[in-house]
Amino acid sequence: MEKIEFNYPEAKRLITKRAHVGVVGSGDMEVLLEPNREEGAQVFITTSVNGFGDAWKAVFDRFFSKFDGAVRIDINDAGATPGSVLLRLEQAVEVIEQ
Amino acid sequence: MNEQIGLRGRAWFKALTGSDTPNGGDPNSVLATTATIENQQSLFLCVVPDKSSRFPCVRDGQVGLEEAFTLATHVRTAIAEDRDKPREAKRPIIAIVDVKSQAYGRREETAGIFFAAAVAADAYASARMAGHPVISLIAGQAFSGGFLTHGYQANRILAFDDAGIVIHAMHKDAAARITRRPVAELEKLGHEIAPMSYDVRDYAKLGLLFKLLHADDPQHPTSNEVAEVRNSIQQAIADSRKGKLDLSNRWESDAAITMRKGTLAVRAALEAQWFNE
Amino acid sequence: MNAPTLIPDFVNRKSFIELDARARAQSLFDESTSKELVGPFDRIESPWLAKQGIAPQSDDGCIVIKGKIGGLSAVAIAFEGAFQGGSVGEVSGAKMTAALDLATEDSEAGKPTAAILLLETGGVRLQEANLGLAAVAEIISSALALRPHAPVITIVAGTVGCFGGMSLVAGLSSYTIMTREARLGLNGPEVIEQESGIDEFDASDRALIWAIHGGEQRVGMGLADVLVEDDAGKIAAAVRDCVHKGVPEKHRSEQVELYRARIAALDTSSQIDLATLRRQWADPQGGVR
């Protein structure tokens, strides 16, 4: 198991809602997305699969290139692929932007 | 080690009640009798191996269909006979536990062993909730569904403290296979993570036990050891008579405050939110 | 236009099994009456999984939702089968016990509160072994304490089934609702094959597995009560029925003599014939009264 953290200080837009999507099932993950109490956005990942820090970074760099909300994101991961990570993130954003 | 299963249970049943013959009409795998503990007529129950059981998958001391229904019958009879007595006069029910597991058989699954086990657990819990002190004495093994059927609904649980005592959700070999860990690693893990441990002294840290007992050779108890155990059963009876009828003593125990933080946190949070409408 | 009448039922049907545990539980309640308690944002996770290198889940795979069903107070407690096989850990188990205890407290205070247990579980979580087993014993006790006041209704819907210690909870429920896809038993086929050999149980024989453990057989032999299609609307309706029926006069698991006699009458010289058993047990004497 590995814990990974990222910060995206440029993501400053105020967010008021929160969202929870996904299940920590094999090849899947859960996302908790909520307004951040700190400046900018923060990401906290707990994953059962070690050694994919770069892949996580690439996914979140891509995500925050389009999304600018000041959110805290917590992820519990049981081996989701980068594709399903992005999908889950988009689902969570859909909930808070409704 | 398998040959040992049930021998300790039988030895303690005999030591505490003076008999070890099954009742007419019961399967040979269930011992049930009334005997006294400190002048109180008490119902003693034990499951023992029956090499000639008509259910092949219980012959090594597993708890199967007949065992579950027979236990339930005796417990329900005691409840009915003591129905009109005040709480302090309800007879104690002593479950002597030395069970390898539940029965792993097709006949059992077909005829609903899940339900039979529920019937026995229901009977024991109903006795407890009706005010009977229900005491478990773990004399040997107490595995998973076998223990849920026979003993785990007790107000108070007593266990010996030696290496022959194993209280667990699954046998070591099976747990190693399913979690894909070697047995040695599983044993090491048990020392770090108390609920995983196969050592009764780690189990005692979880706060589920009333007391650990000792006998030098629990299969052949001395008269002093028997007297000690009687004394501890008596203490457990007295303690349950003045305690609550539910199982809250298990998560409110001193040990649970350290070892069951998750349980206590989730109970507190749920209670706060439940009434906050 | 007659075309719509040609659309078979299953096209419009909303599968219950395809929903996750949270959505299943939510689907049972009267509209806008339900509220989740101790949800993901409370973050009460398993304290034991991370120590063993396994990512936890923020609700520990147990979802508690309180609200009204058919106008009556109810709490649904659902195990998420996709997280650790729906296994009972310290936290998920304690959550179920606590919700049952609170339902009992409300019931005793004059507000009967039914409990609906959505059991999609292989049993005790082995990584939390003894605390999982202890939690099952506590769930059993708390379900029995609620049962005289308000019905305890178990739903076994999905293909994970309900096995291990939690099968006892189904066994003592006031009512058990099953789909054809669901299975209910103490030991799964793989465990039996492992412990007692392939001659005892061939775990690859899917037809045999469902013939023994499947919803149709369990309801047919009177050890479960309602067989429903995998349809969220129909399952919600079945739950409403059970909530309205209330506490049965006599629970199945109190009928010791009847079932003890039935076990005594079994011919155990060979494996038990499933159709015969169903015929013999499916009489009105048994079941929930």
XYZ file of N, CA, C and O in Angstrom, chain B residues 5 12 29 33 52 64 97 101 103 105 109 132 135 158 164 172 179 185 200 213 218 223 238 244 254 256:
104
model
N -9.520 -32.982 19.298
C -10.747 -32.194 19.325
C -11.823 -32.917 20.126
O -12.080 -34.094 19.923
N -13.883 -31.798 30.613
C -14.415 -30.755 31.499
C -15.904 -30.936 31.776
O -16.386 -30.625 32.871
N -23.393 -36.908 19.875
C -22.477 -35.773 19.767
C -22.846 -34.617 20.696
O -22.124 -33.633 20.751
N -26.734 -32.030 30.529
C -27.205 -32.509 31.825
C -27.348 -31.343 32.797
O -26.836 -30.259 32.555
N -19.586 -42.266 14.830
C -20.589 -43.025 14.072
C -21.809 -42.176 13.718
O -22.870 -42.709 13.411
N -23.033 -29.672 13.522
C -23.891 -29.845 12.347
C -25.347 -29.598 12.694
O -25.678 -28.917 13.669
N -17.126 -25.395 25.374
C -16.850 -25.268 23.948
C -15.529 -25.936 23.584
O -14.479 -25.599 24.140
N -15.246 -26.773 14.149
C -15.844 -25.817 13.209
C -17.307 -26.185 13.043
O -17.801 -27.098 13.701
N -20.040 -27.912 10.372
C -19.887 -29.023 9.435
C -19.778 -28.490 8.004
O -20.561 -27.635 7.597
N -20.461 -29.803 4.833
C -21.007 -30.928 4.085
C -22.148 -30.530 3.174
O -22.825 -29.519 3.396
N -25.581 -28.333 3.941
C -25.980 -27.144 3.182
C -27.380 -27.325 2.606
O -28.202 -26.419 2.633
N -31.306 -15.645 31.956
C -30.429 -16.762 32.342
C -28.973 -16.313 32.208
O -28.612 -15.760 31.166
N -22.992 -18.872 30.226
C -21.540 -18.809 30.378
C -20.887 -19.782 29.405
O -21.294 -20.940 29.318
N -15.304 -17.604 29.322
C -14.087 -18.003 30.025
C -13.273 -18.871 29.079
O -13.838 -19.634 28.297
N -3.348 -24.970 23.467
C -4.404 -25.811 22.894
C -5.712 -25.063 22.653
O -6.641 -25.599 22.051
N -5.947 -22.094 10.401
C -4.719 -21.478 9.905
C -4.441 -21.832 8.439
O -4.146 -20.948 7.631
N -5.849 -15.956 2.043
C -5.180 -14.646 2.037
C -3.848 -14.709 1.275
O -3.134 -13.722 1.211
N 4.004 -16.494 7.979
C 3.738 -15.056 7.894
C 2.451 -14.701 8.636
O 2.335 -13.677 9.298
N -4.487 -17.332 22.328
C -5.602 -16.913 23.186
C -5.238 -15.689 24.031
O -6.101 -14.905 24.400
N -8.302 -18.701 32.269
C -8.135 -19.717 33.308
C -6.879 -20.530 32.999
O -6.382 -20.510 31.874
N -5.074 -29.362 30.536
C -6.538 -29.196 30.525
C -7.302 -30.460 30.114
O -8.507 -30.538 30.320
N -8.146 -32.039 40.807
C -9.334 -31.610 41.561
C -9.220 -30.151 41.992
O -10.208 -29.431 42.051
N -22.377 -14.753 38.739
C -22.747 -13.622 39.605
C -22.623 -12.311 38.837
O -23.494 -11.439 38.922
N -26.001 -6.240 32.203
C -27.043 -6.066 31.195
C -27.324 -7.384 30.475
O -26.511 -8.303 30.504
N -12.643 -2.755 29.517
C -11.414 -1.938 29.535
C -10.545 -2.216 28.307
O -10.024 -1.295 27.683
N -11.444 -3.270 25.426
C -12.062 -2.808 24.177
C -11.788 -1.335 23.927
O -11.713 -0.898 22.772
